[in-house]
DNA sequence: CTGAAAGCGCTAACAG
DNA sequence: CTGTTAGCGCTTTCAG
């Protein structure tokens, strides 16, 4: 059906070589022939077959992208950035969504390699223990991670400093006067980011003179979250007055669950998320969160990868700045302890946290 | 670098044909040879080059997807559905985001055709006047639209009935006692959906005995929206007590703008969106909206396309059911007119709307 | 400036 | 069962 370069050549009464030269602007062709070729192309509606070209050139001009989810705006935004950069450079995008499943991760990378993508951009569950990544390395296929923050192995990555950010959250909450913190996180196994944020959060909580925070790992099912929250606040003991959620989507669910448990945010419980998805600013209370520059991260990942494909320096680890966006969902700790007890607090350490 | 089928054949001391047969499960090979081939594959880390295969088979087992945006959850959700279906069938996904730009639309389709995708799934600005679509048709490349609802031309589509849905919104609002309706819409030029929703909304508004609604077309810039809202409600005349927004993202922005204009939702103004993005249920007030089954739409589009590629019936137009999700953002019209005036209302028609 | 020809990696007759 | 071979559509020497 579709016309080939051969058809064009025949119709223009030249060799396929000339057509190729004209089409690709490589080498010159006599103006007279050029005109005939152009007409033939026009008449035949010829469009070069990228598969044939790829086979010959050993380059598909396609780059693969592997992300855990696309319904999470964080990944959607990064993808938008990637798309922008990639397309501007004339590359195409092969996308796979893994749904946080490691098996999908592996098969996706395999499929993409089979399709001979020129490079990959991906977010994996665990960059420190990822067979797919090792495979890419062995095969010499360039890649750069986004959001992932490898601990041991040195791998090209674009992310924020999750540990530091988690720490800032702890300090902020402490400065608000909260004495009992908690963290609600999605699967640690499926997210090195969550682990890093937790590590920073716990460390700084303790460093701030508070006791270690309660950590709840939840499945991403609304019912589950509600149960966890209910369980947490049913106990009459020392329950957290502030909750750090490992990502914004989770924070939003947690706020909903809290509300259904008749707990007011932020009056009774403060909530801080992570990511800075735009939906957070439209909620009420508006979401306090750690903002990462998702779109920019995607753009940067793409441009580093493309740069490398064009012979520039290899992609390297880049930590982009994050920042805390103060919304209404986090505020002063409720109910300062009765005056007589208050004297027992530790003013020195308190001053520290307020930094 | 990467091993080819030839390398495997050499190493296993068989012909490339045998390797191909074993790898693809087409034809038999002597168990003895099979074993040698398998070892060779293992040792060489051989992975069939899909480009070579595609060239020979005239099929890339890739399908192209073209959407206006990926940051809008509607498209992200549909894409999730497409991804699911596509991957289960062993296909790959080539994605392009057009950013609502018709020029990008055309070049994306061109690039995808060049890459020889086996079929396309797309949402375009105007399915009734779309050069890309005509080009696909001419080239005989199968495609199915999502969200688009072509008026004239017959094109395979998965969507909801936007006209009917727009009408329902009008009737619902009328039944709530609103007498003055308005619609805020994104670019009509970039969205046939918006046009269809508007058509249904206007028709039913009038059919309900109300005067034609105010229509405001806005750019998708927060500042712009705020200005439009402010302008609309500055006039002391008969301003709408209910606003239908052509999509949820817009509705969320409108609610924000309304709030900044000191208008309460829904006490002063009711707002209804369209799409049913999950963020809407987490807002407060929760968003009233027309829910479309986005993920299912994506899934269905993909399965129809794949079915067609496998020789089943051609994709056809499918209207999936939508439904109104009543949230808190829309309610009874404010301030029933003073009693003496109320008698002037038209009870008969009112009864009609309440149906 | 131009054409002939080789070959990218793979599949599928076809002949043994 | 197995190997040989002819392309799929394209780019690119290499001669002319």
XYZ file of C-alpha atoms (C1' of nucleotides) in Angstrom:
742
model
C 0.000 0.000 0.000
C 2.381 2.644 1.206
C 4.869 3.852 -1.348
C 8.504 2.971 -0.814
C 11.620 4.799 -1.758
C 11.862 2.457 -4.698
C 8.506 3.541 -6.040
C 9.577 7.132 -5.799
C 12.844 6.409 -7.544
C 11.129 4.621 -10.367
C 8.578 7.346 -10.837
C 11.182 10.077 -10.774
C 13.460 8.084 -13.004
C 16.382 8.232 -10.646
C 18.021 5.744 -8.326
C 16.930 5.139 -4.787
C 20.214 6.661 -3.702
C 19.253 10.017 -5.105
C 15.898 9.947 -3.427
C 17.538 9.127 -0.139
C 20.017 11.924 -0.606
C 17.323 14.439 -1.310
C 15.042 13.321 1.472
C 17.776 13.393 4.059
C 19.594 16.408 2.732
C 22.744 14.352 2.559
C 24.586 14.897 -0.705
C 23.389 16.948 -3.650
C 21.136 16.122 -6.526
C 20.692 18.004 -9.741
C 17.895 20.571 -9.375
C 16.116 19.023 -12.315
C 16.049 15.580 -10.699
C 15.266 17.078 -7.330
C 12.130 18.584 -8.772
C 11.043 15.295 -10.285
C 11.693 13.507 -7.034
C 9.721 16.018 -5.039
C 6.806 15.638 -7.394
C 6.945 11.892 -7.187
C 6.998 12.045 -3.419
C 4.044 14.345 -3.441
C 2.041 12.275 -5.869
C 2.754 9.015 -4.155
C 2.286 10.429 -0.677
C 5.600 8.868 0.147
C 6.669 8.868 3.754
C 10.017 7.304 4.632
C 9.641 4.067 6.529
C 11.377 4.576 9.843
C 11.736 0.848 10.369
C 13.932 0.398 7.343
C 15.922 3.400 8.325
C 16.290 2.236 11.901
C 17.556 -1.119 10.826
C 20.228 0.421 8.698
C 21.147 3.202 11.086
C 21.028 1.104 14.227
C 19.009 3.850 15.874
C 15.281 4.159 16.217
C 15.202 7.730 17.426
C 12.811 6.507 20.046
C 13.326 6.669 23.735
C 11.593 4.445 26.245
C 9.891 5.644 29.380
C 8.909 3.416 32.271
C 6.874 4.788 35.147
C 4.894 3.127 37.928
C 1.727 5.086 37.328
C 0.311 7.721 35.105
C -2.698 8.638 37.170
C -0.414 10.124 39.762
C 0.122 13.700 38.582
C 3.715 13.548 39.643
C 4.528 11.115 36.884
C 2.172 12.741 34.448
C 3.952 16.040 34.927
C 7.392 14.539 34.541
C 6.173 12.797 31.432
C 4.919 16.082 30.054
C 8.401 17.489 30.500
C 9.979 14.464 28.889
C 7.585 14.591 25.978
C 8.317 18.234 25.384
C 12.064 17.778 25.275
C 12.001 14.536 23.357
C 9.739 15.794 20.645
C 11.622 19.007 20.183
C 14.636 16.856 19.386
C 12.679 14.796 16.886
C 12.548 11.674 18.993
C 9.574 9.496 19.757
C 8.383 8.201 23.054
C 7.607 4.603 23.935
C 5.742 4.502 27.199
C 5.100 1.718 29.653
C 3.221 1.993 32.921
C 4.145 -0.732 35.388
C 1.495 -0.183 38.028
C 4.174 -0.510 40.707
C 4.728 -4.132 39.755
C 8.342 -5.241 39.584
C 7.531 -8.009 37.128
C 6.060 -5.465 34.749
C 9.133 -3.370 35.260
C 11.396 -6.102 33.991
C 9.243 -7.077 31.069
C 8.782 -3.465 30.085
C 12.488 -2.843 29.956
C 12.917 -6.041 28.002
C 10.318 -5.064 25.455
C 11.781 -1.616 25.097
C 15.242 -3.020 24.572
C 13.832 -5.365 21.990
C 12.383 -2.403 20.185
C 15.858 -0.929 20.198
C 15.029 2.333 21.893
C 18.051 4.581 21.926
C 17.787 5.203 25.630
C 15.469 5.006 28.624
C 14.058 7.230 31.312
C 12.555 5.393 34.215
C 11.352 5.332 37.774
C 11.840 1.949 39.361
C 10.865 0.421 42.675
C 14.387 -0.065 43.932
C 17.314 1.370 41.985
C 19.776 -0.368 44.285
C 18.469 -3.780 43.447
C 17.077 -3.765 39.991
C 17.852 -6.470 37.495
C 16.490 -4.381 34.633
C 18.930 -1.613 35.315
C 21.834 -4.036 35.479
C 20.689 -5.481 32.204
C 20.629 -2.063 30.592
C 24.086 -1.398 31.845
C 25.359 -4.698 30.518
C 23.793 -4.031 27.163
C 25.222 -0.545 27.121
C 21.849 1.121 26.725
C 21.922 4.631 28.197
C 19.315 5.468 30.774
C 18.523 8.023 33.421
C 16.323 7.602 36.443
C 13.773 10.132 37.649
C 12.600 10.425 41.247
C 14.735 7.447 42.230
C 17.615 8.162 44.548
C 20.009 5.214 44.553
C 21.912 4.711 47.742
C 24.755 2.395 46.883
C 25.240 1.982 43.181
C 26.100 4.984 41.151
C 23.383 5.547 38.627
C 22.362 8.566 36.628
C 19.410 10.162 38.383
C 17.342 13.286 38.528
C 15.641 13.735 41.865
C 15.314 15.926 44.885
C 17.071 15.152 48.120
C 14.400 13.043 49.707
C 16.263 12.484 52.935
C 16.855 16.158 53.503
C 13.279 16.942 52.570
C 11.935 14.375 55.011
C 14.117 15.980 57.656
C 12.755 19.414 56.933
C 9.252 18.148 57.370
C 10.144 16.837 60.814
C 11.755 20.109 61.826
C 8.859 22.128 60.534
C 6.374 20.093 62.472
C 8.489 20.287 65.601
C 8.727 24.040 65.178
C 4.940 24.144 65.047
C 5.013 22.698 68.510
C 4.044 19.160 67.640
C 5.459 16.657 70.099
C 4.131 13.465 68.622
C 4.621 12.822 64.953
C 3.520 10.051 62.644
C 4.168 9.033 59.092
C 1.768 7.367 56.721
C 3.507 5.856 53.755
C 2.687 3.839 50.716
C 4.549 0.615 50.158
C 8.174 1.027 51.129
C 9.015 -1.888 48.959
C 7.655 -0.217 45.870
C 9.267 3.133 46.519
C 12.799 4.023 47.443
C 11.601 7.616 47.650
C 9.272 6.720 50.480
C 12.105 4.976 52.273
C 14.415 7.945 51.903
C 11.783 10.395 53.052
C 11.074 8.229 56.033
C 14.737 7.963 56.956
C 15.180 11.717 56.940
C 11.927 12.246 58.783
C 12.709 9.790 61.541
C 16.246 11.024 62.024
C 15.268 14.642 62.338
C 12.317 13.848 64.530
C 14.620 12.206 66.990
C 17.276 14.861 66.527
C 14.630 17.394 67.430
C 14.234 15.778 70.793
C 10.949 14.066 70.061
C 10.421 10.388 70.364
C 10.452 8.333 67.208
C 7.371 8.790 65.049
C 4.749 6.139 64.501
C 5.147 4.688 61.016
C 2.185 3.243 59.144
C 2.624 1.566 55.825
C -0.644 1.396 53.940
C -1.951 -0.141 50.803
C -3.259 2.364 48.392
C -6.849 1.479 48.995
C -9.117 4.049 50.505
C -10.736 1.560 52.818
C -7.403 0.454 54.124
C -6.292 3.978 54.854
C -9.460 4.761 56.719
C -8.984 1.710 58.873
C -5.406 2.617 59.664
C -6.348 6.143 60.609
C -9.267 4.965 62.692
C -7.011 2.461 64.443
C -4.384 5.057 65.072
C -6.754 7.525 66.644
C -8.953 5.086 68.479
C -6.261 4.424 71.055
C -6.562 7.086 73.721
C -2.800 7.129 74.273
C -0.338 9.555 72.822
C -1.504 9.826 69.244
C 0.304 11.902 66.655
C -0.864 15.470 66.243
C 0.901 15.656 62.901
C 1.124 13.226 60.040
C 3.687 13.221 57.278
C 2.407 11.403 54.203
C 4.892 10.016 51.734
C 3.080 11.604 48.810
C 0.290 14.036 48.038
C -2.239 11.557 46.741
C -1.894 9.696 49.977
C -2.129 12.893 51.990
C -5.393 13.728 50.288
C -6.798 10.332 51.167
C -5.568 10.658 54.706
C -7.244 14.027 55.119
C -10.474 12.478 53.918
C -10.124 9.591 56.330
C -9.316 11.923 59.198
C -12.376 13.938 58.429
C -14.554 10.859 58.467
C -13.095 10.049 61.872
C -14.298 13.454 63.035
C -10.800 14.794 63.318
C -10.316 18.308 62.024
C -7.375 19.232 59.831
C -5.363 21.148 60.894
C -7.040 21.904 64.237
C -6.730 18.374 65.560
C -4.153 16.906 63.234
C -1.691 18.543 60.869
C -0.973 16.850 57.570
C 1.983 17.342 55.245
C 2.309 15.657 51.901
C 5.036 15.309 49.331
C 5.204 16.123 45.613
C 3.450 19.413 45.192
C 0.745 18.259 42.811
C -1.404 21.138 41.729
C -4.589 19.606 43.084
C -3.209 20.291 46.540
C -3.603 24.024 46.143
C -7.285 23.654 45.324
C -8.222 21.602 48.332
C -9.507 23.071 51.482
C -7.611 23.113 53.619
C -4.916 23.687 51.026
C -2.271 21.040 51.256
C 1.054 21.674 52.902
C 3.610 19.734 50.937
C 7.165 19.403 49.747
C 7.190 20.554 46.155
C 9.391 18.864 43.633
C 9.810 20.389 40.187
C 8.344 17.403 38.366
C 8.058 18.796 34.915
C 11.524 20.249 35.107
C 12.820 16.915 36.336
C 11.362 15.213 33.306
C 12.757 17.825 31.004
C 16.181 17.564 32.522
C 16.221 13.784 32.430
C 15.349 13.893 28.766
C 17.873 16.520 27.891
C 20.658 14.723 29.699
C 19.805 11.513 27.940
C 19.585 13.163 24.547
C 22.794 15.013 25.187
C 24.502 11.766 25.911
C 23.135 10.183 22.765
C 24.704 13.025 20.871
C 28.079 12.367 22.309
C 28.045 14.716 25.226
C 29.000 13.783 28.748
C 27.227 10.877 30.343
C 24.155 11.606 32.433
C 25.001 12.160 36.053
C 23.196 12.371 39.336
C 21.447 15.674 39.770
C 19.630 16.812 42.875
C 17.147 19.533 42.083
C 15.933 21.906 44.783
C 12.624 21.203 46.465
C 10.718 23.562 48.687
C 8.106 23.421 51.354
C 4.778 24.870 50.342
C 2.894 25.921 53.422
C -0.779 25.312 53.045
C -3.545 25.234 55.603
C -3.352 21.522 56.300
C -0.513 21.921 58.768
C -0.284 24.373 61.602
C 0.395 24.900 65.268
C 0.044 21.884 67.480
C -3.350 21.734 69.152
C -3.964 22.344 72.804
C -0.730 23.417 74.372
C -0.357 21.168 77.398
C -1.773 22.611 80.626
C 0.404 25.300 82.134
C 1.689 23.263 85.049
C 2.948 20.531 82.745
C 4.335 22.892 80.241
C 7.162 23.754 82.582
C 8.385 20.214 82.185
C 9.031 20.701 78.516
C 12.551 21.062 77.311
C 13.036 24.675 76.341
C 16.560 24.219 75.058
C 15.656 21.595 72.569
C 12.541 23.452 71.652
C 14.622 26.429 70.676
C 16.645 24.112 68.520
C 13.693 22.901 66.543
C 12.435 26.353 65.911
C 15.507 27.188 63.857
C 27.409 -5.072 20.698
C 24.154 -6.896 21.022
C 24.110 -10.453 19.729
C 22.142 -11.187 16.599
C 20.330 -14.269 15.522
C 23.332 -15.058 13.370
C 25.639 -15.098 16.356
C 23.326 -17.486 18.103
C 23.131 -19.741 15.073
C 26.864 -19.850 14.729
C 27.388 -20.594 18.374
C 24.739 -23.304 18.435
C 25.993 -24.698 15.146
C 22.641 -24.474 13.456
C 21.148 -22.196 10.852
C 19.458 -18.940 11.622
C 16.236 -20.517 10.489
C 16.320 -22.984 13.325
C 16.961 -20.287 15.844
C 14.082 -18.293 14.489
C 11.860 -21.335 14.618
C 12.715 -22.040 18.198
C 12.438 -18.461 19.359
C 9.075 -17.942 17.741
C 7.720 -21.382 18.378
C 7.059 -21.748 14.686
C 8.143 -25.122 13.399
C 10.008 -27.786 15.315
C 13.668 -28.308 16.043
C 15.423 -31.403 17.280
C 15.533 -31.374 21.088
C 19.295 -31.701 20.947
C 19.652 -28.570 18.800
C 17.017 -26.778 20.790
C 19.082 -27.235 23.883
C 22.202 -25.884 22.201
C 20.272 -22.919 20.875
C 18.832 -22.128 24.244
C 22.273 -22.205 25.783
C 23.688 -19.989 23.104
C 20.878 -17.510 23.613
C 21.488 -17.548 27.319
C 25.232 -17.138 27.019
C 25.021 -14.387 24.459
C 22.192 -12.612 26.182
C 20.468 -12.641 22.837
C 17.287 -10.657 22.506
C 15.539 -10.648 19.147
C 15.802 -7.301 17.421
C 12.266 -6.102 16.923
C 13.316 -3.734 14.178
C 14.504 -6.525 11.929
C 11.396 -8.450 12.669
C 9.139 -5.497 12.047
C 10.701 -4.833 8.713
C 10.121 -8.363 7.594
C 6.683 -8.747 9.107
C 5.410 -5.317 8.147
C 4.128 -4.918 11.656
C 5.752 -3.231 14.591
C 3.367 -4.432 17.242
C 3.299 -0.878 18.444
C 0.293 1.315 18.635
C 0.407 5.080 18.658
C -1.476 7.280 21.074
C -2.051 10.980 20.598
C -3.631 13.048 23.356
C -3.840 16.783 23.971
C -2.569 16.619 27.518
C -1.369 14.189 30.073
C -1.639 16.408 33.115
C -5.382 16.298 32.803
C -6.389 13.170 34.717
C -9.017 12.399 32.157
C -6.403 11.570 29.578
C -4.089 9.994 32.097
C -6.845 7.625 33.125
C -7.753 6.713 29.583
C -4.095 6.151 28.890
C -3.874 3.839 31.871
C -6.678 1.796 30.380
C -5.047 1.753 26.988
C -1.716 0.752 28.448
C -3.278 -2.097 30.334
C -5.016 -3.551 27.323
C -2.171 -2.947 24.915
C 0.444 -4.532 27.086
C -1.648 -7.554 27.868
C -1.740 -8.175 24.133
C 2.016 -7.816 23.833
C 1.927 -4.507 22.045
C 3.932 -1.400 22.783
C 2.762 2.123 23.164
C 4.132 5.162 21.357
C 2.825 8.282 23.008
C 2.631 11.860 21.869
C 1.175 14.755 23.800
C 0.072 17.624 21.579
C -0.650 20.283 24.165
C -3.877 21.108 22.349
C -1.882 22.330 19.357
C -3.239 21.276 15.966
C 0.182 21.568 14.367
C 1.580 19.097 16.866
C -1.358 16.883 16.165
C -0.461 16.620 12.514
C 3.232 16.134 13.038
C 2.617 13.543 15.725
C 0.434 11.479 13.461
C 3.017 11.828 10.730
C 5.826 10.653 12.964
C 3.780 7.753 14.224
C 2.914 6.695 10.706
C 6.553 6.911 9.807
C 7.335 4.600 12.668
C 4.814 2.214 11.176
C 2.608 1.833 14.207
C -0.032 -0.792 13.582
C -2.827 1.505 14.638
C -3.641 4.676 16.528
C -5.796 5.840 19.380
C -6.283 9.553 19.550
C -8.170 12.544 20.816
C -8.100 15.396 18.342
C -9.296 18.973 18.397
C -11.891 18.560 15.690
C -12.682 15.110 14.337
C -14.889 16.603 11.647
C -12.105 18.604 10.146
C -8.865 16.826 10.756
C -6.296 16.380 8.046
C -4.416 13.800 10.090
C -7.434 11.579 10.314
C -8.045 11.822 6.599
C -4.427 10.941 6.040
C -4.741 7.870 8.221
C -7.796 6.830 6.330
C -6.075 7.288 2.996
C -3.109 5.278 4.193
C -5.369 2.592 5.542
C -4.002 2.828 9.067
C -6.642 1.764 11.582
C -7.483 4.173 14.349
C -10.062 4.841 16.981
C -10.882 8.118 18.637
C -11.485 8.596 22.341
C -13.580 11.389 23.821
C -14.142 12.861 20.363
C -17.660 12.757 19.077
C -17.656 13.422 15.332
C -20.743 15.081 14.006
C -20.642 14.591 10.276
C -18.048 12.087 9.189
C -18.365 8.564 10.369
C -15.325 7.708 12.421
C -14.668 5.025 14.978
C -15.045 6.591 18.407
C -15.411 5.774 22.041
C -17.110 8.545 23.971
C -20.065 9.457 26.087
C -23.017 11.334 24.680
C -21.799 14.837 25.353
C -24.885 16.536 24.013
C -27.219 14.503 26.173
C -24.972 14.995 29.183
C -24.910 18.756 28.682
C -28.670 18.667 28.529
C -28.914 16.744 31.773
C -26.804 19.326 33.479
C -29.195 22.042 32.366
C -32.224 20.124 33.560
C -30.616 19.324 36.867
C -29.807 22.935 37.491
C -33.277 24.009 36.490
C -34.737 21.432 38.836
C -32.649 22.940 41.607
C -34.560 26.125 41.000
C -31.873 28.037 39.172
C -33.332 30.537 36.747
C -30.162 31.996 35.333
C -27.480 29.647 34.091
C -24.009 30.185 32.713
C -21.343 28.083 31.121
C -17.617 28.490 31.416
C -15.754 26.594 28.772
C -12.224 26.065 27.610
C -11.410 26.750 23.999
C -14.247 25.574 21.799
C -11.846 25.433 18.919
C -9.612 22.950 20.675
C -12.412 20.714 21.882
C -15.349 19.256 20.065
C -16.441 17.838 23.413
C -16.842 21.319 24.816
C -18.894 22.301 21.802
C -21.162 19.307 22.126
C -21.650 19.808 25.839
C -22.469 23.418 25.220
C -24.995 22.584 22.520
C -26.860 20.188 24.769
C -26.688 22.565 27.689
C -28.027 25.534 25.784
C -30.825 23.584 24.132
C -32.094 22.100 27.346
C -31.757 25.364 29.201
C -34.064 26.983 26.715
C -36.315 23.943 26.553
C -36.650 24.243 30.311
C -38.158 27.636 29.893
C -35.131 29.622 31.007
C -33.439 32.207 28.907
C -30.264 31.242 27.107
C -27.252 30.853 29.373
C -24.298 33.199 29.362
C -21.362 31.489 27.674
C -17.784 32.383 28.583
C -14.895 30.897 26.714
C -11.706 31.150 28.728
C -8.073 30.501 28.242
C -6.734 27.956 30.584
C -4.835 30.466 32.635
C -5.849 31.006 36.210
C -5.568 34.761 35.922
C -7.826 34.795 32.935
C -10.463 32.753 34.662
C -10.463 34.959 37.700
C -10.939 38.005 35.521
C -13.833 36.438 33.679
C -15.545 35.433 36.883
C -14.968 38.822 38.427
C -16.340 40.484 35.310
C -19.360 38.233 35.274
C -20.294 38.927 38.865
C -19.376 42.567 38.982
C -22.405 43.509 36.935
C -25.322 43.900 39.276
C -27.766 42.596 36.708
C -29.100 39.100 36.399
C -25.975 37.015 36.979
C -25.992 33.228 36.771
C -26.628 31.385 40.010
C -25.232 28.234 38.473
C -22.217 27.608 36.296
C -21.608 24.601 34.112
C -17.896 24.139 33.417
C -16.846 22.176 30.376
C -14.452 20.046 32.411
C -13.455 19.339 35.994
C -10.075 21.022 35.951
C -11.779 24.170 34.819
C -14.508 23.759 37.428
C -11.888 23.562 40.142
C -10.278 26.754 38.936
C -13.654 28.429 38.700
C -14.521 27.481 42.261
C -11.249 29.001 43.372
C -11.918 32.183 41.436
C -15.440 32.393 42.797
C -14.112 32.050 46.305
C -11.622 34.832 45.754
C -14.518 36.984 44.568
C -16.219 36.328 47.899
C -18.857 34.188 46.332
C -19.745 31.038 48.247
C -20.127 27.702 46.485
C -22.827 26.421 46.475
C -24.656 28.995 48.612
C -24.236 31.840 46.143
C -23.294 29.957 42.994
C -23.624 26.304 42.058
C -20.884 24.730 39.981
C -21.016 21.563 37.903
C -18.023 20.123 36.120
C -17.500 17.387 33.593
C -15.263 14.310 33.583
C -15.446 12.873 37.047
C -11.765 13.111 37.914
C -11.100 11.648 41.307
C -9.687 14.869 42.688
C -13.223 16.216 42.600
C -14.360 13.931 45.373
C -11.630 15.207 47.663
C -12.401 18.866 47.300
C -14.607 20.717 49.608
C -17.191 21.306 48.563
C -17.025 18.023 46.681
C -17.456 18.568 43.002
C -20.704 17.846 41.247
C -19.819 16.514 37.846
C -20.720 14.335 34.911
C -18.639 11.203 35.252
C -17.268 9.500 32.194
C -15.677 6.081 32.526
C -12.274 7.234 31.314
C -10.237 4.177 32.051
C -12.872 1.940 30.572
C -13.011 4.148 27.517
C -9.289 3.730 27.034
C -9.535 0.018 27.532
C -12.352 -0.309 25.074
C -10.647 1.828 22.463
C -7.577 -0.356 22.717
C -9.450 -3.610 22.597
C -11.474 -2.543 19.580
C -8.336 -1.502 17.798
C -6.496 -4.685 18.660
C -9.493 -6.736 17.706
C -9.510 -5.089 14.340
C -5.806 -5.724 13.857
C -6.537 -9.352 14.451
C -9.091 -9.471 11.749
C -12.222 -8.854 13.735
C -14.846 -6.321 12.827
C -13.755 -2.764 12.305
C -13.935 -0.405 15.259
C -17.237 1.378 15.460
C -18.744 4.300 17.302
C -19.552 3.418 20.879
C -21.320 5.665 23.344
C -20.603 4.626 26.895
C -22.939 5.633 29.709
C -22.054 8.640 31.821
C -23.683 9.604 35.071
C -24.141 12.654 37.185
C -22.252 12.584 40.449
C -23.920 14.899 42.884
C -21.401 16.636 45.070
C -21.727 19.619 47.312
C -20.733 22.187 44.729
C -24.193 22.380 43.263
C -27.456 22.764 45.115
C -30.704 24.647 45.435
C -30.792 28.056 43.894
C -30.094 30.787 46.431
C -32.657 33.188 47.782
C -35.985 32.217 46.395
C -37.398 35.398 44.983
C -39.589 37.399 47.392
C -42.987 35.850 47.921
C -44.954 38.407 45.963
C -42.813 37.845 42.901
C -42.715 34.128 43.266
C -46.328 33.902 42.128
C -45.172 35.102 38.756
C -43.061 32.041 38.217
C -44.213 29.435 35.778
C -45.264 26.399 37.779
C -46.031 24.265 34.780
C -42.649 24.538 33.273
C -41.072 24.192 36.653
C -42.732 20.875 37.088
C -41.303 19.870 33.763
C -37.757 20.556 34.781
C -38.117 18.621 37.939
C -38.668 15.403 35.982
C 26.227 14.524 -9.617
C 24.525 9.591 -10.088
C 23.601 4.503 -9.916
C 24.691 -0.231 -8.532
C 25.159 -2.994 -4.802
C 25.903 -4.473 -0.126
C 23.789 -5.282 4.040
C 21.310 -3.843 8.756
C 18.370 -8.514 11.628
C 14.861 -11.156 10.825
C 11.228 -14.550 8.717
C 9.477 -17.760 5.504
C 9.378 -20.325 1.469
C 11.671 -23.956 -0.559
C 14.529 -27.728 -1.309
C 16.813 -31.234 0.821
C 13.768 -31.747 10.942
C 17.257 -28.510 8.706
C 19.870 -25.127 5.848
C 19.915 -21.869 1.964
C 18.166 -17.946 0.246
C 15.458 -13.988 -0.923
C 13.921 -10.072 0.460
C 11.378 -6.278 3.984
C 12.979 -0.356 3.137
C 16.571 2.154 3.793
C 21.509 4.354 3.763
C 25.970 4.480 2.108
C 30.210 3.336 0.177
C 32.280 2.996 -4.257
C 32.751 3.515 -9.157
C 31.593 5.952 -12.855
